[in-house]
mmCIF file of C-alpha atoms in Angstrom:
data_model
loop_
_atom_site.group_PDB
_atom_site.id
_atom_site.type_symbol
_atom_site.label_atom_id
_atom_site.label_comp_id
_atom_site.label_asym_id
_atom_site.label_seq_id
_atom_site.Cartn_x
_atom_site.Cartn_y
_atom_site.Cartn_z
ATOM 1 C CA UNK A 1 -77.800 77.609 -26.295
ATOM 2 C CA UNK A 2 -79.220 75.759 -23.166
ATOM 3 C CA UNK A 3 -80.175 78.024 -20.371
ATOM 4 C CA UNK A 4 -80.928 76.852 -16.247
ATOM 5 C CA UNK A 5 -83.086 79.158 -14.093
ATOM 6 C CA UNK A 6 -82.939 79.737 -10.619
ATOM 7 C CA UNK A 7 -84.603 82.305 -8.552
ATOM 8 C CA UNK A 8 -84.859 83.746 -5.240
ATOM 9 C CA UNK A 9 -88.132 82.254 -3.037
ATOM 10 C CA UNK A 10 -87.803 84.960 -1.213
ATOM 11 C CA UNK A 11 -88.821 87.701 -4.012
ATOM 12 C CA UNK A 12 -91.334 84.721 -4.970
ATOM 13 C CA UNK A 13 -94.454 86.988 -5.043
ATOM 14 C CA UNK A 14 -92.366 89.801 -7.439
ATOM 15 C CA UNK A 15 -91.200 86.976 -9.320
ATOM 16 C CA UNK A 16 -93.486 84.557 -9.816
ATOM 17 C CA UNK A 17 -95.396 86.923 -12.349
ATOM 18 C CA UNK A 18 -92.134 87.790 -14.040
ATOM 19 C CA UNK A 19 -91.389 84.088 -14.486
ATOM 20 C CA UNK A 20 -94.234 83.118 -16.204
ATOM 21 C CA UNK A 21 -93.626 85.815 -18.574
ATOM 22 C CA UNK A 22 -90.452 84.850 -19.018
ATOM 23 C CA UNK A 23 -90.429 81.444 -19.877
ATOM 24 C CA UNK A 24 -93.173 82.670 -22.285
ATOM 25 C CA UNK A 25 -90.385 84.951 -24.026
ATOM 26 C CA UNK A 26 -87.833 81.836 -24.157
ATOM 27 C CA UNK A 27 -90.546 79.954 -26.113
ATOM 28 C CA UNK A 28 -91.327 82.603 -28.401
ATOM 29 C CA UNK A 29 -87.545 82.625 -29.131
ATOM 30 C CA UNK A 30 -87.562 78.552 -29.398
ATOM 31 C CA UNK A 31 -84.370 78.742 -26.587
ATOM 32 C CA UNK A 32 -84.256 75.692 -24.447
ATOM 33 C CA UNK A 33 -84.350 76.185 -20.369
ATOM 34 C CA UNK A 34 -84.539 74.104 -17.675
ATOM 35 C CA UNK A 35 -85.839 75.263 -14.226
ATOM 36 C CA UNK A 36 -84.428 74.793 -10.373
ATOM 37 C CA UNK A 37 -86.795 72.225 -9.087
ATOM 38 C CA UNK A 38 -87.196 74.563 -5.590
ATOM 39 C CA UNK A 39 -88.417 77.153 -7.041
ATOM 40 C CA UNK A 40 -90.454 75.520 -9.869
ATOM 41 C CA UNK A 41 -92.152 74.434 -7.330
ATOM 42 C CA UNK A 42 -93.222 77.268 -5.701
ATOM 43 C CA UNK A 43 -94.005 78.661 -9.476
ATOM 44 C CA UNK A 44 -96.325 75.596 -9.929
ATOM 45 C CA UNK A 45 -93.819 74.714 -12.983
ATOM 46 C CA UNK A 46 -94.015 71.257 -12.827
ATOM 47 C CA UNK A 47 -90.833 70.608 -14.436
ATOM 48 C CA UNK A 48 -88.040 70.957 -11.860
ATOM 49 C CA UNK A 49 -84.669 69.680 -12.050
ATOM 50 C CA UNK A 50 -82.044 69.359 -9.229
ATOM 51 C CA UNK A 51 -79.707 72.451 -9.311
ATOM 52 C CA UNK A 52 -77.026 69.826 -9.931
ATOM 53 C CA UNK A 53 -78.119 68.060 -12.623
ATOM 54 C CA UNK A 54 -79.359 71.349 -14.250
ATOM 55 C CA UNK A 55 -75.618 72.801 -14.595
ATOM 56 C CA UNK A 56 -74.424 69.194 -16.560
ATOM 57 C CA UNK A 57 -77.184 70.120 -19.357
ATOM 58 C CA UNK A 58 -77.037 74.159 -19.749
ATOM 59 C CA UNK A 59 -74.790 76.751 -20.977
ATOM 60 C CA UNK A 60 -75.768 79.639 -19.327
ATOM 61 C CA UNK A 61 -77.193 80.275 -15.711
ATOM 62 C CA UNK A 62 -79.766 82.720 -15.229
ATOM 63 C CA UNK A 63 -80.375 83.979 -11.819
ATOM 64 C CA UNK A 64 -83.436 85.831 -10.943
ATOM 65 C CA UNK A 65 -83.194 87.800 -7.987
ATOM 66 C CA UNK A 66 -80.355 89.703 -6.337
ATOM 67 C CA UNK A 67 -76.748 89.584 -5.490
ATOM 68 C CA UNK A 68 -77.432 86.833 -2.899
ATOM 69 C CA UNK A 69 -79.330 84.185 -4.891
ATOM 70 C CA UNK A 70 -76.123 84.699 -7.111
ATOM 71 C CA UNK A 71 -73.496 83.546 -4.331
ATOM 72 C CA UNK A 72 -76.348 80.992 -3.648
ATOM 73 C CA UNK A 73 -75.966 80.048 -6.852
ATOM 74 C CA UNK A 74 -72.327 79.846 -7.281
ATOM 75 C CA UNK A 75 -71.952 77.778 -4.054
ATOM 76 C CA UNK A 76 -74.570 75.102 -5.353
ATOM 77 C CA UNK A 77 -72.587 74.884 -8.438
ATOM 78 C CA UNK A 78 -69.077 74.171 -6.401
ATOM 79 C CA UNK A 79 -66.588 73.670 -8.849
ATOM 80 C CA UNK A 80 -68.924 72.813 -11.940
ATOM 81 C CA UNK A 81 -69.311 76.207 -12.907
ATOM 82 C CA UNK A 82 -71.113 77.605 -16.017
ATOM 83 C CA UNK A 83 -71.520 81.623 -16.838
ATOM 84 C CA UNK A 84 -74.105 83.534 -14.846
ATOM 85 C CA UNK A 85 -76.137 85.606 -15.750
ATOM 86 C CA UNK A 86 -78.000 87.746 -12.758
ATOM 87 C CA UNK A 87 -81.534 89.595 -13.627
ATOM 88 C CA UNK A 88 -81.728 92.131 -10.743
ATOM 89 C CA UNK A 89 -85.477 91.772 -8.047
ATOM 90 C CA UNK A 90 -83.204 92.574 -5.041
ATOM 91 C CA UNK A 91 -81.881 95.959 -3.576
ATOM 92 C CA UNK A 92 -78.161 97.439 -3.527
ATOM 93 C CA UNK A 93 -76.490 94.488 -5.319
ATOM 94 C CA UNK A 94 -73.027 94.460 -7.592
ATOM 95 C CA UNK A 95 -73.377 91.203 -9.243
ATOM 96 C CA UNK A 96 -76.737 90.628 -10.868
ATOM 97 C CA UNK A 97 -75.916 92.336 -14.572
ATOM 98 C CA UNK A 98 -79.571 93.473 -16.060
ATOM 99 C CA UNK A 99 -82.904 94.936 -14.715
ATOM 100 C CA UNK A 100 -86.524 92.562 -14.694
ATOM 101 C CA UNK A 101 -88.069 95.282 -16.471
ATOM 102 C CA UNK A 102 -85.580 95.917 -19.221
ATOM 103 C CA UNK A 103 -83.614 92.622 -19.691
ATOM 104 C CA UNK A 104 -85.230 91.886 -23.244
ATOM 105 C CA UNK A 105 -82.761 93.695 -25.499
ATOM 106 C CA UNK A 106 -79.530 93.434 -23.421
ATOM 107 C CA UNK A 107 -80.645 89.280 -23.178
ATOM 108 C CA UNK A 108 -81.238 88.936 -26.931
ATOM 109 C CA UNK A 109 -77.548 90.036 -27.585
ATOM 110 C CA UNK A 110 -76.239 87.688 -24.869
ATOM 111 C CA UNK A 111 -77.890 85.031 -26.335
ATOM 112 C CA UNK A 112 -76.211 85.883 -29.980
ATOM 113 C CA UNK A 113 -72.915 85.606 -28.237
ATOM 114 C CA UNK A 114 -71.937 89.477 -27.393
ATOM 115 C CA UNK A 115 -71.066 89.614 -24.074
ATOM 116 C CA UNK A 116 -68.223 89.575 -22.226
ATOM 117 C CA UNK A 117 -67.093 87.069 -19.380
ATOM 118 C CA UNK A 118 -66.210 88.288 -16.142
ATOM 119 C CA UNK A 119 -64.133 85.811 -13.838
ATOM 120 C CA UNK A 120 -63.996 85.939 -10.004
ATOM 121 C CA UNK A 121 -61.931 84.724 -7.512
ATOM 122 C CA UNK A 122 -63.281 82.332 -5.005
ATOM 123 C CA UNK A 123 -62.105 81.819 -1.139
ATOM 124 C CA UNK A 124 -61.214 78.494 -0.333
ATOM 125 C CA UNK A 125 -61.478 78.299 3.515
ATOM 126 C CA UNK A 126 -60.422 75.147 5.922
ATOM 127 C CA UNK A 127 -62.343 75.614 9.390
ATOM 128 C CA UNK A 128 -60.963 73.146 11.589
ATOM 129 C CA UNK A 129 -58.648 70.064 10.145
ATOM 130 C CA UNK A 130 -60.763 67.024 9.613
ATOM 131 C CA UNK A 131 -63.976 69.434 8.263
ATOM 132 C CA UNK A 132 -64.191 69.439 4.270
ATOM 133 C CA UNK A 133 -63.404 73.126 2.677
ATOM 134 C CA UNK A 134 -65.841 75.040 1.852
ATOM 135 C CA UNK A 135 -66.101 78.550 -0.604
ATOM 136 C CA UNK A 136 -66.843 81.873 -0.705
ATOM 137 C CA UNK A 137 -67.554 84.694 -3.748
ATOM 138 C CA UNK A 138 -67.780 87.400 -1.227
ATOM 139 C CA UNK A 139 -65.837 86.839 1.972
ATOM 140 C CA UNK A 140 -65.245 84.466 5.235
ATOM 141 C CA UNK A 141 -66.468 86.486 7.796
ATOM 142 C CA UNK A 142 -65.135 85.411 11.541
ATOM 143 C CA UNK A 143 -67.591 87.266 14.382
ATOM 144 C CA UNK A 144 -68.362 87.181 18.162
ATOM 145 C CA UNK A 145 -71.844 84.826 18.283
ATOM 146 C CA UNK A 146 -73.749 86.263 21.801
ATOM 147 C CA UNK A 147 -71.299 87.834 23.596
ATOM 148 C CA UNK A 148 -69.429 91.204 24.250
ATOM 149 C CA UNK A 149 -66.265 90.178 24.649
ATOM 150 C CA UNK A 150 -63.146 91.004 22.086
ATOM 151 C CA UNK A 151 -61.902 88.222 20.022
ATOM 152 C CA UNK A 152 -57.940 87.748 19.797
ATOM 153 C CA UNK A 153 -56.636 86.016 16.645
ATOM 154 C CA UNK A 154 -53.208 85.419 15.535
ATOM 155 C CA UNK A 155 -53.211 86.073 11.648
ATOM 156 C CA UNK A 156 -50.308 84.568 9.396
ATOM 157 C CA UNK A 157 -49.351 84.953 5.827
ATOM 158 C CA UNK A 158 -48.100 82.821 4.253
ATOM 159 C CA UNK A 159 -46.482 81.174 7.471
ATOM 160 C CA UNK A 160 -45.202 84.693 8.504
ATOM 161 C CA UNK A 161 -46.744 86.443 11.398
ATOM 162 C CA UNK A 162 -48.818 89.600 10.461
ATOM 163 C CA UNK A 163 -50.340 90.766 13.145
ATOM 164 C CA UNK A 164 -52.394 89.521 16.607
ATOM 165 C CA UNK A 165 -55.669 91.381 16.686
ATOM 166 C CA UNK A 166 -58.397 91.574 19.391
ATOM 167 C CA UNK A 167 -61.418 93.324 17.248
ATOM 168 C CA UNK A 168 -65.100 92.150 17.149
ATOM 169 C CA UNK A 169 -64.109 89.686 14.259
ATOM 170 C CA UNK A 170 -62.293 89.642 10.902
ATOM 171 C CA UNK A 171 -63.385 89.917 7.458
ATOM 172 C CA UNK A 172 -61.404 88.293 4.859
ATOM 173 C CA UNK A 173 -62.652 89.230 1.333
ATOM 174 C CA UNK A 174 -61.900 88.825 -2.288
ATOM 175 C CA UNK A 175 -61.587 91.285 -4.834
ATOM 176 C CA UNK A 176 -65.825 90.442 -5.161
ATOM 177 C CA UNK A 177 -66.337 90.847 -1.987
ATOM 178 C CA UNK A 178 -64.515 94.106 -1.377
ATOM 179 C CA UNK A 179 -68.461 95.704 -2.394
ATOM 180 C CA UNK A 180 -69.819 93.768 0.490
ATOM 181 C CA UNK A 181 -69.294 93.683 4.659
ATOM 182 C CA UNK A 182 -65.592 95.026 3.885
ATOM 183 C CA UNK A 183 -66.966 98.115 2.345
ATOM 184 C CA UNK A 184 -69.374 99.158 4.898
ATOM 185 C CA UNK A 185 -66.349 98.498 7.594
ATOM 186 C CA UNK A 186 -64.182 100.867 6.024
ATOM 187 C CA UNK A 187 -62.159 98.378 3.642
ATOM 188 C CA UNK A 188 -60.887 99.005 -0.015
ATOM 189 C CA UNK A 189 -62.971 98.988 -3.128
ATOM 190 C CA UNK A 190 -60.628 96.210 -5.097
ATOM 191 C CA UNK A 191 -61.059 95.933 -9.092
ATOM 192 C CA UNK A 192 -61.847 92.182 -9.598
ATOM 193 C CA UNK A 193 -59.419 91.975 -11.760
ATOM 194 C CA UNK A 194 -56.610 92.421 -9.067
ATOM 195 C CA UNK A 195 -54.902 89.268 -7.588
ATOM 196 C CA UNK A 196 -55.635 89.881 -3.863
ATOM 197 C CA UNK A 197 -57.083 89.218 -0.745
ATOM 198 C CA UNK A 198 -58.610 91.883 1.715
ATOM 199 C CA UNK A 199 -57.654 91.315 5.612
ATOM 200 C CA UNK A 200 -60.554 93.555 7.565
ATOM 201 C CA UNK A 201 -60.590 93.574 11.424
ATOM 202 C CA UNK A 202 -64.200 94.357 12.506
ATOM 203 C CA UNK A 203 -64.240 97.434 15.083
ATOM 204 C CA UNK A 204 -60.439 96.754 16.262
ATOM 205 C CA UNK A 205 -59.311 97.730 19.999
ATOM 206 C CA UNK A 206 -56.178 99.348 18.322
ATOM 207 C CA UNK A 207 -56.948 101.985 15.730
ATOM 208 C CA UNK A 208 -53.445 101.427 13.921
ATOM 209 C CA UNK A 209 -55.011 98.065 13.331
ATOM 210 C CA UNK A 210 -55.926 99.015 9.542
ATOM 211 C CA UNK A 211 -57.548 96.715 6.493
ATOM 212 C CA UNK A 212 -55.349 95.009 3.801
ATOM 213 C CA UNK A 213 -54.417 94.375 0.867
ATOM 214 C CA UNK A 214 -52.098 91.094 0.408
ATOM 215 C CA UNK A 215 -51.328 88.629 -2.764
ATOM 216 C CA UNK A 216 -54.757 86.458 -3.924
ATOM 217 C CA UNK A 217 -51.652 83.659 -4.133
ATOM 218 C CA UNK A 218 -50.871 83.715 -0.553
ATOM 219 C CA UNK A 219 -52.313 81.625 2.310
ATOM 220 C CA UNK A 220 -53.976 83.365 5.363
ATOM 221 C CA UNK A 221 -54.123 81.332 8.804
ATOM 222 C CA UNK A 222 -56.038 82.346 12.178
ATOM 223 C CA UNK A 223 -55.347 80.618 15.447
ATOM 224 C CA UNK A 224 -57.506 82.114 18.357
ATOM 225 C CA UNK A 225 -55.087 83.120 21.337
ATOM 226 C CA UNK A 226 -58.435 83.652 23.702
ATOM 227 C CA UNK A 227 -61.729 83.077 23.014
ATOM 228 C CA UNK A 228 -64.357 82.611 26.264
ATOM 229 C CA UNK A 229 -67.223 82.658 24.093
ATOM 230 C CA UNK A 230 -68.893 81.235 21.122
ATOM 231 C CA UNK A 231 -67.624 82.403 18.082
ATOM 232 C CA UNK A 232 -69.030 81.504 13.950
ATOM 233 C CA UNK A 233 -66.801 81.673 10.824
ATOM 234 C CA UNK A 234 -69.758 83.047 7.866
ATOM 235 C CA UNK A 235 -69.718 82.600 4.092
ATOM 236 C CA UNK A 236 -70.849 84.872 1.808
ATOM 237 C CA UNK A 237 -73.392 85.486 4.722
ATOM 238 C CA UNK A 238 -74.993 82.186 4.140
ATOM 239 C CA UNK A 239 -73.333 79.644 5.830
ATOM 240 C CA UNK A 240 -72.468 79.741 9.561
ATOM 241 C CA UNK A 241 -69.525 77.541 10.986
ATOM 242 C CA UNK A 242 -69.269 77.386 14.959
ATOM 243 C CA UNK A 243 -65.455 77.378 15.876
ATOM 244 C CA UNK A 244 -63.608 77.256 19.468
ATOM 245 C CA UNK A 245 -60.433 78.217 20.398
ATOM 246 C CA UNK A 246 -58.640 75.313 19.025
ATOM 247 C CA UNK A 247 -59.868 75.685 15.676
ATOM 248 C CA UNK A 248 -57.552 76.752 12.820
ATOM 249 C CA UNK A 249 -58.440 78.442 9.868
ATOM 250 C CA UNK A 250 -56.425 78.725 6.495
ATOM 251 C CA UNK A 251 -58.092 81.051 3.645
ATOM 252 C CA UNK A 252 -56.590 81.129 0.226
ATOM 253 C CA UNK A 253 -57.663 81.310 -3.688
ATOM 254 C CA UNK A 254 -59.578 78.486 -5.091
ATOM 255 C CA UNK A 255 -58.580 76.458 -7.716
ATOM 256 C CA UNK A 256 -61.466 77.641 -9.815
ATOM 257 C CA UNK A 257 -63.640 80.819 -10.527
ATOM 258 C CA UNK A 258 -67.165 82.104 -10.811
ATOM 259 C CA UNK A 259 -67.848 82.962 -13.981
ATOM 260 C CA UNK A 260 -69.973 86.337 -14.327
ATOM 261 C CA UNK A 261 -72.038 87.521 -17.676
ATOM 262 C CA UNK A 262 -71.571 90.970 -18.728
ATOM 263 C CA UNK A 263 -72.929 93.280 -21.142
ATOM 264 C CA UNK A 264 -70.159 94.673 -23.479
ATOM 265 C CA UNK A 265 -71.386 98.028 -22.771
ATOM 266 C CA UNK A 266 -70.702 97.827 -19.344
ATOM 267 C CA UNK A 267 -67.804 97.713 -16.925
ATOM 268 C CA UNK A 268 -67.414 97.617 -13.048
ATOM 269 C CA UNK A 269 -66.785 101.416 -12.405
ATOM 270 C CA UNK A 270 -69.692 102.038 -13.774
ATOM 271 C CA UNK A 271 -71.314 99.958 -12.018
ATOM 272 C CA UNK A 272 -69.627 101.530 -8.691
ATOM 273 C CA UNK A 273 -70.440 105.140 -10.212
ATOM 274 C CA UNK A 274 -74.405 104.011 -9.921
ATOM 275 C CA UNK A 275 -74.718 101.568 -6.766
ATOM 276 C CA UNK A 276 -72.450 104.245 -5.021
ATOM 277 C CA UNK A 277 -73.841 107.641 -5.927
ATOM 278 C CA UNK A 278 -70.791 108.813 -7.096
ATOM 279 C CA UNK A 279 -70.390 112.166 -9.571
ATOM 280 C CA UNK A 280 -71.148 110.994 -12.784
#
């Protein structure tokens, strides 16, 4: 087995240590890596290679860093994806499977082949009609940019008008992304393995205006009915799209998925149970 690694330059000071060690442990176990020319060289690896030509020669991703360097990662990828593996440097995060200081065991029986694989929708959004499309793990986040002024949005399913909302913005999340922005704005925890699609008004003017749930399968369309100010469309909180009121946006599934590494002593309520505090 081939691994990649990339890594958060952010965390570069709590990682670069860890690194070294790292690739250390990968020779002692004669596995074959390959490293994300960024942060190589920030590691003073000398050895980079171009995220995209890293995911044609490996057969596992390893991310170190948190849940964010993951959607970085997935997004780099686009559709040529190959399992992830996350090793957790970051804070609160859902995604990133095992722990920098206690990754040795758990990775030695990933590497033999006993894990399991975890697949995840991905948001497909069109922003605008001549613009390419462009993904999301998480969500496709639509919010006021400078101003205090409601937004009003027309949302469709399917072709079938659901509602017209005037809220701060809209949060439309996957299953994934259900653990993210939707959370914290009062929206569903959804098992990933549900076919769905969150629809999350950010702080609406009409309190019957409620988050939900609809069919991963359907398609989800906003046309802006006003809109004086400048609004952005985010993904996964790392892209920003400016849109006007002429812009139309259609969300729906992806044709592929993000595929997630997971110990087989693990599953995602637990995971809830500890990121959440809940009652063991």
């Amino acid at each position: 087995m081939k691994i990649g690694i990339i890594a958060n330059k952010i965390y570069s000071d709590k990682i670069s240590p860890f690194f070294k060690e790292f690739l250390q442990w990968l020779r002692d176990k004669n596995i074959d890596f390959c490293v994300e020319a960024e942060f190589a060289e920030i590691a003073g690896y000398p050895y980079g290679v171009p995220v995209l030509d890293m995911v044609k020669k490996i057969d596992l991703l390893v991310v170190l860093g948190g849940d964010g360097t993951i959607l970085r990662a997935a997004r780099l990828m686009g559709k040529n994806q190959v399992p992830i593996l996350g090793i957790r440097f970051g804070r609160l995060g859902f995604l990133a499977e095992l722990s920098g200081e206690t990754y040795k065991k758990e990775l030695v029986s990933i590497l033999e082949g006993k894990f399991k694989l975890d697949e995840r929708m991905v948001l497909e959004a069109q922003i605008g009609i001549d613009n390419d499309k462009l993904y999301a793990l998480n969500d496709v986040v639509l919010f006021r940019a400078g101003s205090s002024k409601l937004i009003n949005m027309d949302v469709s399913i399917d072709g079938i008008h659901m509602n017209t909302f005037r809220s701060d913005g809209l949060i439309v999340a996957s299953p994934t992304g259900s653990t993210a922005y939707s959370l914290s704005s009062g929206g569903p925890i959804v098992s990933p393995g549900i076919n769905a699609i969150v629809i999350n008004p950010i702080c609406p003017h009409m309190l019957s205006n409620r988050p939900t749930l609809i069919s991963g399968d359907s398609t989800i369309t906003i046309r802006f009915t006003e809109l004086d100010d400048a609004c952005t469309i985010n993904l996964d909180g790392q892209q920003d799209v400016p849109v006007s009121k002429e812009t139309i946006v259609q969300i729906k599934k992806a044709a592929y998925r993000v595929k997630l590494v997971r110990s087989e002593a693990n599953d995602f309520f637990s995971v809830v149970r500890n990121k959440l505090k809940w009652t063991q």
